[in-house]
XYZ file of C-alpha atoms in Angstrom:
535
model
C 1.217 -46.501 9.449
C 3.757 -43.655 8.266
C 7.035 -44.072 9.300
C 9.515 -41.609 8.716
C 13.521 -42.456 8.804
C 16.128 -39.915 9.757
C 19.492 -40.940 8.634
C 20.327 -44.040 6.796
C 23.014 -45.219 8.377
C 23.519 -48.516 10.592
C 20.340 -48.039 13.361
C 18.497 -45.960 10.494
C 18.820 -49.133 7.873
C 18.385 -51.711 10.833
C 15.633 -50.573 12.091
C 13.850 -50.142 8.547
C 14.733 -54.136 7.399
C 13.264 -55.140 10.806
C 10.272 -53.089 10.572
C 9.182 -54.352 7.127
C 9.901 -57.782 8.257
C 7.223 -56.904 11.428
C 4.854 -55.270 8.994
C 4.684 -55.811 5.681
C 1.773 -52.619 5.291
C 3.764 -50.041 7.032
C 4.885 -46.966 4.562
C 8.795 -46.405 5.615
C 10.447 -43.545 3.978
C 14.592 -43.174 4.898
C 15.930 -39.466 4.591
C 19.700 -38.981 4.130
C 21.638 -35.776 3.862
C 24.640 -37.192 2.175
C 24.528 -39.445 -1.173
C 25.165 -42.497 0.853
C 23.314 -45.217 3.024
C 23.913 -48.426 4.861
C 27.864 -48.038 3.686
C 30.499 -50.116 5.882
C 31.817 -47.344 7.501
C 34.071 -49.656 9.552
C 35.888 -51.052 6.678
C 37.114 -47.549 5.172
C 40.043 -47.458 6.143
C 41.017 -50.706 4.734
C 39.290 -49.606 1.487
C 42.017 -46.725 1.751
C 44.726 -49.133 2.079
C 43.610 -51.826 -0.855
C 42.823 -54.229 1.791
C 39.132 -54.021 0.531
C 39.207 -53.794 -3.283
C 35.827 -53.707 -4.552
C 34.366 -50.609 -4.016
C 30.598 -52.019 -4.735
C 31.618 -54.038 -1.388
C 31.501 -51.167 0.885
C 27.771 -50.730 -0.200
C 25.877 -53.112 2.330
C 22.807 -52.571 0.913
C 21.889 -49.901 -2.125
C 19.262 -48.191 -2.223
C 17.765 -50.290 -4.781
C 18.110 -53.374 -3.207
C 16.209 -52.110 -0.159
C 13.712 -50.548 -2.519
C 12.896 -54.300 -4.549
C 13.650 -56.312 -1.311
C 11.880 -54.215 1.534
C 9.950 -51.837 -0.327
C 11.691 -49.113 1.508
C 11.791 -45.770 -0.308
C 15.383 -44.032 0.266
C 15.448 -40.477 -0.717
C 19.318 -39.543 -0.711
C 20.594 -35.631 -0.943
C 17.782 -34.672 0.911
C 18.851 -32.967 4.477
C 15.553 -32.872 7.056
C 15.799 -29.358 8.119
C 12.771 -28.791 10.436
C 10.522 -31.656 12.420
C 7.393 -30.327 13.693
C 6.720 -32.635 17.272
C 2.942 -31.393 17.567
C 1.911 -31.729 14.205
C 4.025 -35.017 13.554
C 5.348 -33.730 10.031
C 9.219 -32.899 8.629
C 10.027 -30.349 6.224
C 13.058 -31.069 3.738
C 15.418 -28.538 2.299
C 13.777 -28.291 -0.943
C 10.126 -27.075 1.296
C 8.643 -30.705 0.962
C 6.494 -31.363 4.135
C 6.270 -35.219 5.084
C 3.653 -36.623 7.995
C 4.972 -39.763 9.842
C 2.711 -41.704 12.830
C 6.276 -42.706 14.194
C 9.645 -40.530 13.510
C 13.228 -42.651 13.919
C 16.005 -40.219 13.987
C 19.785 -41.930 13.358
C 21.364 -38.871 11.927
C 24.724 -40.241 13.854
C 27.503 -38.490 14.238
C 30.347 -35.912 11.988
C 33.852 -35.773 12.070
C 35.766 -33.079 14.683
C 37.547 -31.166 12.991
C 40.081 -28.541 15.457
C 39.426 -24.646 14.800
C 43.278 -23.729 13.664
C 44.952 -21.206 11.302
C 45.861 -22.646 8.189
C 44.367 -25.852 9.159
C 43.841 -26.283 5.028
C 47.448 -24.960 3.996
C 48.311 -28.838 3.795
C 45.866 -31.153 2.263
C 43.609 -32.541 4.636
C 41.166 -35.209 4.866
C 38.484 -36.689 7.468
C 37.837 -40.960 7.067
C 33.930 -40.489 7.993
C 32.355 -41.802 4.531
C 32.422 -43.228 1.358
C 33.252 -40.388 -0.697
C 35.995 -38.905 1.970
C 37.739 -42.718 0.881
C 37.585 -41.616 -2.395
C 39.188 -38.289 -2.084
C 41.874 -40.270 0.120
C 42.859 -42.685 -2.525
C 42.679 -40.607 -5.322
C 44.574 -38.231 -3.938
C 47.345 -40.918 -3.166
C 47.202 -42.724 -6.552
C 47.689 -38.926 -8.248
C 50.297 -37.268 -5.984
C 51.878 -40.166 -4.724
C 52.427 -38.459 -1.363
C 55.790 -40.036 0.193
C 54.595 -38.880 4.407
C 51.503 -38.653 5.909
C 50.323 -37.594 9.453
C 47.590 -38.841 11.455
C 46.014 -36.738 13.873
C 44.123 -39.121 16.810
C 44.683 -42.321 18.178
C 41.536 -43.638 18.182
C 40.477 -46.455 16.165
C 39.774 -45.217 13.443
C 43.283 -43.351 13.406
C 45.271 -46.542 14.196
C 43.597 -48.284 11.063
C 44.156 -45.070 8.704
C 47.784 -45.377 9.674
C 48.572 -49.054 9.164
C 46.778 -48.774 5.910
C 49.028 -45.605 4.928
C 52.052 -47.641 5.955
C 50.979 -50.784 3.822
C 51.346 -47.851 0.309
C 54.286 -47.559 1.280
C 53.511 -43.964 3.057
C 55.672 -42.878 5.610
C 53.636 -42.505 8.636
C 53.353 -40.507 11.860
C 51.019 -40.483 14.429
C 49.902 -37.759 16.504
C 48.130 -38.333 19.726
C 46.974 -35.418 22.612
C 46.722 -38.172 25.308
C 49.547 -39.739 26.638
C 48.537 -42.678 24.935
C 46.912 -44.438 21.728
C 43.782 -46.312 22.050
C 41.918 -44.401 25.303
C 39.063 -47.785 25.788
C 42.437 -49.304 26.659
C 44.539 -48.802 30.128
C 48.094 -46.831 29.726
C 49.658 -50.658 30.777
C 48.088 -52.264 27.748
C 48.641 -49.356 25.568
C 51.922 -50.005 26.004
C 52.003 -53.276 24.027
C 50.493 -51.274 20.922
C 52.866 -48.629 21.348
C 55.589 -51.366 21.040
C 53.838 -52.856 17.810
C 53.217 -49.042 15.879
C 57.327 -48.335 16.652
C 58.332 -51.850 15.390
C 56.469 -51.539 12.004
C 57.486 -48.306 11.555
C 55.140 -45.491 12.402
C 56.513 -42.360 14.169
C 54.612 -42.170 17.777
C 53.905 -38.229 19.336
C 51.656 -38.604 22.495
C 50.943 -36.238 25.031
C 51.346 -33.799 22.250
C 48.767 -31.606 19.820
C 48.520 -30.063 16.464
C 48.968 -26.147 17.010
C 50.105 -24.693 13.652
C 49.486 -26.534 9.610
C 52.015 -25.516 6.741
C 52.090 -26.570 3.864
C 54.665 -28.671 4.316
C 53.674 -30.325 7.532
C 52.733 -29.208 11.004
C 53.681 -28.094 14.440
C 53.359 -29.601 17.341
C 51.889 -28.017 20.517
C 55.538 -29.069 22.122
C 57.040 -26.835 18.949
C 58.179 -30.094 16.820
C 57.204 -30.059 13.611
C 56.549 -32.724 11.353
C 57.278 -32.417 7.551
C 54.138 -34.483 5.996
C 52.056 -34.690 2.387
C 49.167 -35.208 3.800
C 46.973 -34.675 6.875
C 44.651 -37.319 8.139
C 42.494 -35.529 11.258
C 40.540 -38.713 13.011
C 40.281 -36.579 16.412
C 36.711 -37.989 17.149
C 33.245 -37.035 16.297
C 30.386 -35.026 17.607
C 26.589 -35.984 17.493
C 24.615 -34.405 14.826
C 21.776 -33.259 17.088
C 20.781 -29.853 15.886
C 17.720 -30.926 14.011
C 16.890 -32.534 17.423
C 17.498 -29.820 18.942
C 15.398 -27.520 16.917
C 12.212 -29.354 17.841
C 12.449 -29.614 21.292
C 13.882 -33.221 22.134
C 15.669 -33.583 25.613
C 19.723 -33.430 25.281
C 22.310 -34.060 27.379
C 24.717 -31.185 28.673
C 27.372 -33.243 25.609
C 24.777 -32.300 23.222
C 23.254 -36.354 22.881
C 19.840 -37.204 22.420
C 17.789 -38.856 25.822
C 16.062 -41.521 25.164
C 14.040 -44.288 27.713
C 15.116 -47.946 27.762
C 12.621 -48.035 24.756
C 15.024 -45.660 22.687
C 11.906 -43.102 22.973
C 12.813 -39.039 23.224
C 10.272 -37.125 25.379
C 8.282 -37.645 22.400
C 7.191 -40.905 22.527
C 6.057 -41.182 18.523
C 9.980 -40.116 18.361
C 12.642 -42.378 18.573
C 16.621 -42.079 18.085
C 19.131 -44.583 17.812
C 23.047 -44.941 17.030
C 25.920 -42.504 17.745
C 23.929 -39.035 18.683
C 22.267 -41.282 21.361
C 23.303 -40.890 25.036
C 22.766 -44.809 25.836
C 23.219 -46.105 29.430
C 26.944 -47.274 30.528
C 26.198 -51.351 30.971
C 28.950 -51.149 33.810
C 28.379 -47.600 35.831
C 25.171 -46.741 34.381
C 25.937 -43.229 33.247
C 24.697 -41.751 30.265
C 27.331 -41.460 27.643
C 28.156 -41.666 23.227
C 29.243 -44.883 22.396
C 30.196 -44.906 18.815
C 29.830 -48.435 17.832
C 28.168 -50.072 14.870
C 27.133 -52.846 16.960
C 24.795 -51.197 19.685
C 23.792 -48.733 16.555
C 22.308 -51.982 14.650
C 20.534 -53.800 17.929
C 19.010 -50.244 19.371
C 17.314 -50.000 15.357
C 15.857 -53.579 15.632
C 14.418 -53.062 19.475
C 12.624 -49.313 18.161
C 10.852 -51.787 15.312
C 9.984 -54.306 17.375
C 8.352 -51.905 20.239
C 6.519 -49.825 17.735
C 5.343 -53.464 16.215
C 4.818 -54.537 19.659
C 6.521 -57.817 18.624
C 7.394 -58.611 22.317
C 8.838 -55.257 22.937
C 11.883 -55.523 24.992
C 14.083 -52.721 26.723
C 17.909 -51.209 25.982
C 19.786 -52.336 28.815
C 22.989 -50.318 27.881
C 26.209 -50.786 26.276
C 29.110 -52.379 27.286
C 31.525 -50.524 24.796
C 32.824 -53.792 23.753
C 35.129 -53.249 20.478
C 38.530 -54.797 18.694
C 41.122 -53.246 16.605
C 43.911 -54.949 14.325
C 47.373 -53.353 15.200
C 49.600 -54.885 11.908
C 50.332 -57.966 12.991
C 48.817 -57.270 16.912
C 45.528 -57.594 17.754
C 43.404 -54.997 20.905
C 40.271 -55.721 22.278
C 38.269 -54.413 25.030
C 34.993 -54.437 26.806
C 33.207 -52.484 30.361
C 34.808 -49.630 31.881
C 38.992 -49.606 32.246
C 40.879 -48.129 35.342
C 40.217 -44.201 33.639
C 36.633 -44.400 33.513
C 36.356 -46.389 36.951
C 38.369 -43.338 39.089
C 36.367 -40.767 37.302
C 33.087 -42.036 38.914
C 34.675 -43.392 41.996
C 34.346 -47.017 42.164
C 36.513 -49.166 43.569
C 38.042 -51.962 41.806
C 40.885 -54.455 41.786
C 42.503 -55.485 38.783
C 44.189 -58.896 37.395
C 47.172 -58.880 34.588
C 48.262 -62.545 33.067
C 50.571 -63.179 30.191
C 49.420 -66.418 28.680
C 49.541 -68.298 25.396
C 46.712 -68.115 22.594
C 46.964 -71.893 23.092
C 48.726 -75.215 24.284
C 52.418 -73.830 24.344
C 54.193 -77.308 23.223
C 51.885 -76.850 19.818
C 53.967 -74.700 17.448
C 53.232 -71.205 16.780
C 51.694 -70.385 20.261
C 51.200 -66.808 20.476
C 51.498 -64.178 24.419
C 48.099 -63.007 25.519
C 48.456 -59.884 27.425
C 45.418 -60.104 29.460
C 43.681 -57.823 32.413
C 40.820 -57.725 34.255
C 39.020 -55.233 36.474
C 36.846 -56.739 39.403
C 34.688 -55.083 42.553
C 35.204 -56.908 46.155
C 32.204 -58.740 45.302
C 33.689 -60.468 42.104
C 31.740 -58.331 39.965
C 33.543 -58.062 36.328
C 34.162 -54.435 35.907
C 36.174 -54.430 32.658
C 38.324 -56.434 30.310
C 41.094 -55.700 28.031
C 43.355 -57.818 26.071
C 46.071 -57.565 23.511
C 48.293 -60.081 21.145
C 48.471 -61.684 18.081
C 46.001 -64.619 18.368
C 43.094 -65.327 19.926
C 42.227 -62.003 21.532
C 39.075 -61.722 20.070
C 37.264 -65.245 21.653
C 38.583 -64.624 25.381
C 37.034 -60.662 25.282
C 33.978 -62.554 23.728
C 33.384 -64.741 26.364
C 34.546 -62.230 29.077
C 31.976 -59.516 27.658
C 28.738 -62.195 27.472
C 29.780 -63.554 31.080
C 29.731 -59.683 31.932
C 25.838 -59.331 30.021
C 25.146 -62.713 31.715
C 26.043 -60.532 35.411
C 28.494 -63.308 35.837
C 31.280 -62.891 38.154
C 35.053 -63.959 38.311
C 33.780 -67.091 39.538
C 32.347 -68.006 36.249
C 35.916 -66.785 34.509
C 37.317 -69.714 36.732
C 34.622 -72.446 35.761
C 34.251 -71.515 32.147
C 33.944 -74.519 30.592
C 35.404 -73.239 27.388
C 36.750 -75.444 23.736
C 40.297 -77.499 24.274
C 42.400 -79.099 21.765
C 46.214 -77.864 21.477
C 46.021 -75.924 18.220
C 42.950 -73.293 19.704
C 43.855 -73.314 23.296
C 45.126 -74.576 26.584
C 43.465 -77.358 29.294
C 43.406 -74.441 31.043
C 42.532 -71.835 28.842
C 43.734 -67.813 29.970
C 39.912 -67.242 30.763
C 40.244 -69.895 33.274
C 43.777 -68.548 34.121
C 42.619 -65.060 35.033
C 39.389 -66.717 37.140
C 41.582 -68.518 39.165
C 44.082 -65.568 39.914
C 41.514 -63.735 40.883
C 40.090 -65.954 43.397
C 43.471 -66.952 44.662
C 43.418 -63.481 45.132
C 40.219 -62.902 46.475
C 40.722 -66.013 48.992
C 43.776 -64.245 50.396
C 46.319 -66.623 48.445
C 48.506 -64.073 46.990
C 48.945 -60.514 46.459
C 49.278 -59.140 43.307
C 51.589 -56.036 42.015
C 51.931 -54.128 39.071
C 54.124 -50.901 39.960
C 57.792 -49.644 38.778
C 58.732 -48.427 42.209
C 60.248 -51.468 44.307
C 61.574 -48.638 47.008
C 61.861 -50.466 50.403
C 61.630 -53.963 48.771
C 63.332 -56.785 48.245
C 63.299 -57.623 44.786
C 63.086 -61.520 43.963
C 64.283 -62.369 40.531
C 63.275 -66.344 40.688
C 64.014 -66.799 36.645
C 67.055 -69.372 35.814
C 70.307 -67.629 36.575
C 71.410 -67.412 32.961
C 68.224 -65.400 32.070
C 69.123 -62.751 35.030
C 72.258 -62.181 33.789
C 71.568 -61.370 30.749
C 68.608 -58.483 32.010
C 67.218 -57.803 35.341
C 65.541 -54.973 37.974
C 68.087 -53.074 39.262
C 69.437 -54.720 42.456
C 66.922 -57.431 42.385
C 68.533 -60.971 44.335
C 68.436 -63.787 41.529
C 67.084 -67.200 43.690
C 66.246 -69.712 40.716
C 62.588 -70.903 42.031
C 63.946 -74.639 42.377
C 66.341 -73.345 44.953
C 63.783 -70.996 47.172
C 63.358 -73.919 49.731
C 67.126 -74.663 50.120
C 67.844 -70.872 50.096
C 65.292 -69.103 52.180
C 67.114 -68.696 54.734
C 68.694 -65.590 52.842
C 65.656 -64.070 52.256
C 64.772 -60.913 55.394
C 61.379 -61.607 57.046
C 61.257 -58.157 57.802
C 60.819 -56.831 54.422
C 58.185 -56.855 51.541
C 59.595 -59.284 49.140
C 57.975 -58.594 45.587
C 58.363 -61.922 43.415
C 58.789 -61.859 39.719
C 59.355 -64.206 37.339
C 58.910 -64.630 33.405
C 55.683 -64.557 32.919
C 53.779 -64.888 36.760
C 53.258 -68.102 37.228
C 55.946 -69.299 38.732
C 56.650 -66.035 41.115
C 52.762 -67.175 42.361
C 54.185 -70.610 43.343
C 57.138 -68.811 45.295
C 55.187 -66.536 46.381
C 52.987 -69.377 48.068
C 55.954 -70.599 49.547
C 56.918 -68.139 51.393
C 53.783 -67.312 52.338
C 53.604 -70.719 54.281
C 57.399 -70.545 55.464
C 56.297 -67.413 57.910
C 57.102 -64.503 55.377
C 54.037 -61.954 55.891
C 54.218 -59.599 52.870
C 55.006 -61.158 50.299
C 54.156 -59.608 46.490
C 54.031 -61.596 43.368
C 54.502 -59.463 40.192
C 51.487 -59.395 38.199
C 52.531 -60.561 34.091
C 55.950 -61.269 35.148
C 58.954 -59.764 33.506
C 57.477 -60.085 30.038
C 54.969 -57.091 31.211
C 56.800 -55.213 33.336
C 59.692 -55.141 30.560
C 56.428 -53.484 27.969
C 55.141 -50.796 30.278
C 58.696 -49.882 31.562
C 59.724 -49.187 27.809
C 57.043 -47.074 26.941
């Protein structure tokens, strides 16, 4: 059997490893355009920065390797321009006609890069391979550039820009949303924004590049920004063309349809990775997730259903994906409040502050934490953000999610407990149980700014209110609410808040059974308000 490879990036080398290990007599032949293959495209950034200092280290696996291991020919430089569906051949760019039995197209995705004037007047760089590191850092190590603008907030952008910052670059950051990070709500967002400030990088959002000197830019608001060098990480677009060209279905965004089998309306043509349109796990739309992860399993599932090693179907992506922030940590998974109103599902949603573990073990680290749930308990959506242990709880949140677990499960997770790596009740179980005391009528969450027509609880000690508070809020220390609730009205909402939102629940709960009918308890406490109310 022929089998012809399109791209050899992460589903284009993935599927090729699998497939010789499922048939040791197949003849596999990976085309790539560029002089690269199978590089760790995720780890450029922190190549840029010195993080990473062995170049050879970014190559996951050469071209020779795959060659004396797999017996996989990789033909580099060479740029497929035509495929020919009906008579099952390619044609290269030097004429060369190939003939596959099965075609695999990962040909993934390029760099945007924003039709303006002058664009070039400053230089200006894209972080999309190996050899755009290399013009990066040699650039740096000759010019010694002293600022540096990043255009996107993406992840990719946030990386760039902590890396610049760590050589000792001055840094700004220029975002057209009104936020960094868009996988993560404008609430958690906030926390990030908090972090990039603190360590020094220059925020912009809500604001675009309109005009490049060479001296800097100008904002879309008229600022301008005096900067070295340019670092454009808007986003990328599929490379379908070739696709295109020979007739395979596309979406209206330009990404290649595939079945649950990743098979085009071809079905001796597959396609896999970032110029896919792969099914939403949560909503079940169509859409480009740009993730190494789903890239890699959708190349192993094409080799084992054209082995017909127990063929199994795609059954979509959850867009589940982490970024470091200096010393902060965001991670996300499912659909986030955004995505959820564009399609029009209903949701509630769940914000905790806890610790990365037992608090009275040193060195305990805030979990900002929330959660996005249907009426039925269905998990719609997780994000989190801090310094420790972020990655584990989106983990287990985003494989009780594949599992079609509910909130329920958060709440009986029977997860690992010792004081240095977590609590007895660890913030997955935390969130599961707010939830359901939510769901069960127990309390009634809130996460607003606008306390108009309430009456603002403060129950923190009263040495803490002094010192900061809501404007106008009434300061009732929560060991007091019983002997004081008489000056409480009945006839008002009466939004609870304390430091974190634990203890406003217990008030909350007490008022609840002392005849007070709408009662609020402030979702994350004063730690989280405090975060989205700064930013």
């Amino acid at each position: 059997m022929k089998i012809v490879v399109v791209g050899g990036g992460a589903g284009g080398a993935s599927f090729a490893a699998r497939m010789r290990r499922l048939d040791e007599n197949a003849q596999i032949t990976i085309f790539e355009k560029s002089s690269e293959t199978s590089i760790a495209s995720c780890g450029l950034p922190y190549f840029i920065g010195g993080v990473i200092e062995n170049r050879d280290n970014m190559q996951v696996a050469t071209p020779a390797l795959m060659k004396k291991l797999f017996n996989i020919d990789i033909n580099l430089n060479t740029e497929i321009i035509k495929i020919n569906p009906q008579a099952k051949n390619i044609v290269t760019n030097n004429g060369e006609v190939f003939e596959y039995d099965k075609l695999v197209l990962s040909t993934g995705a390029k760099a945007f890069i924003p039709a303006i004037s002058g664009l070039y007047n400053l230089p200006c760089f894209t972080v999309k391979s190996l050899a755009d590191a290399d013009k990066i850092k040699a650039f740096i190590a000759t010019n010694k550039p002293q600022k540096a603008v990043v255009v996107g907030g993406g992840l990719i952008g946030i990386e760039v820009a902590e890396n610049l910052c760590r050589l000792g670059v001055t840094t700004s950051l220029v975002e057209m949303a009104s936020q960094v990070l868009m996988p993560l709500d404008q609430d958690m967002a906030a926390v990030i924004h908090r972090e990039m400030k603190d360590k020094g990088i220059k925020l912009y959002l809500g604001d675009g590049l309109k005009n490049v000197f060479v001296d800097g830019i100008e904002l879309s608001s008229g600022k301008k920004i005096l900067a070295d060098m340019m670092i454009l990480a808007i986003g990328v677009k599929p490379e379908t063309e070739l696709a295109k060209d020979a007739g395979i279905e596309l979406t209206q965004q330009g990404l290649i349809v595939t079945n649950e089998y990743m098979q085009t309306n071809f079905s001796d043509i597959y396609a896999c990775g970032d110029s896919v349109a792969v099914k939403n796990f949560v909503s079940g739309q169509r859409q480009m997730i740009a993730l190494a992860g789903p890239a890699n399993r959708q190349g192993r599932l094409i080799a084992d259903h054209i082995a017909r090693n127990s063929p199994y179907p795609y059954t979509g992506s959850q867009g589940t994906g982490i970024v470091k922030v200096f010393d902060m940590t965001a991670a996300f998974t499912g659909n986030n409040e955004k995505q959820l109103q564009k399609i029009g599902v209903n949701y509630e949603k769940m914000v905790i502050v806890a610790n990365s573990h037992a608090g009275y073990y040193p060195n305990a680290e805030m979990i900002f934490l929330k959660v996005l749930y249907d009426k039925n308990g269905k998990i719609l959506g997780a994000q989190a953000v801090g310094k420790d242990g972020v990655d584990k709880r989106i983990d287990v949140i985003a494989t009780i999610m594949r599992l079609h677990g509910t909130t329920a499960d958060l709440r009986d997770a029977e997860l690992c407990y010792a004081p240095p790596y977590s609590g007895a009740k660890d913030p997955i179980n935390i969130m599961g149980m707010a939830i359901e005391n939510v769901r069960q009528g127990l309390l009634r969450p809130y996460f607003g700014t606008d306390f108009a027509d309430m009456t603002v609880l403060d129950v923190r000690p009263h040495n803490v209110y002094e010192q900061e508070h809501i404007e106008g809020a009434v300061n009732i220390p929560a060991a007091q609410i019983r002997a004081r609730i008489n000056e409480l009205p009945k006839d008002k909402t009466i939004m609870v808040h304390c430091f974190k939102g634990y203890t406003s629940y217990v008030v909350a709960r007490i008022l609840m059974q002392h005849g007070f009918r709408n009662v609020l308890s402030y979702s994350g406490g004063w730690t989280f308000y405090k975060m989205v109310q700064e930013n």
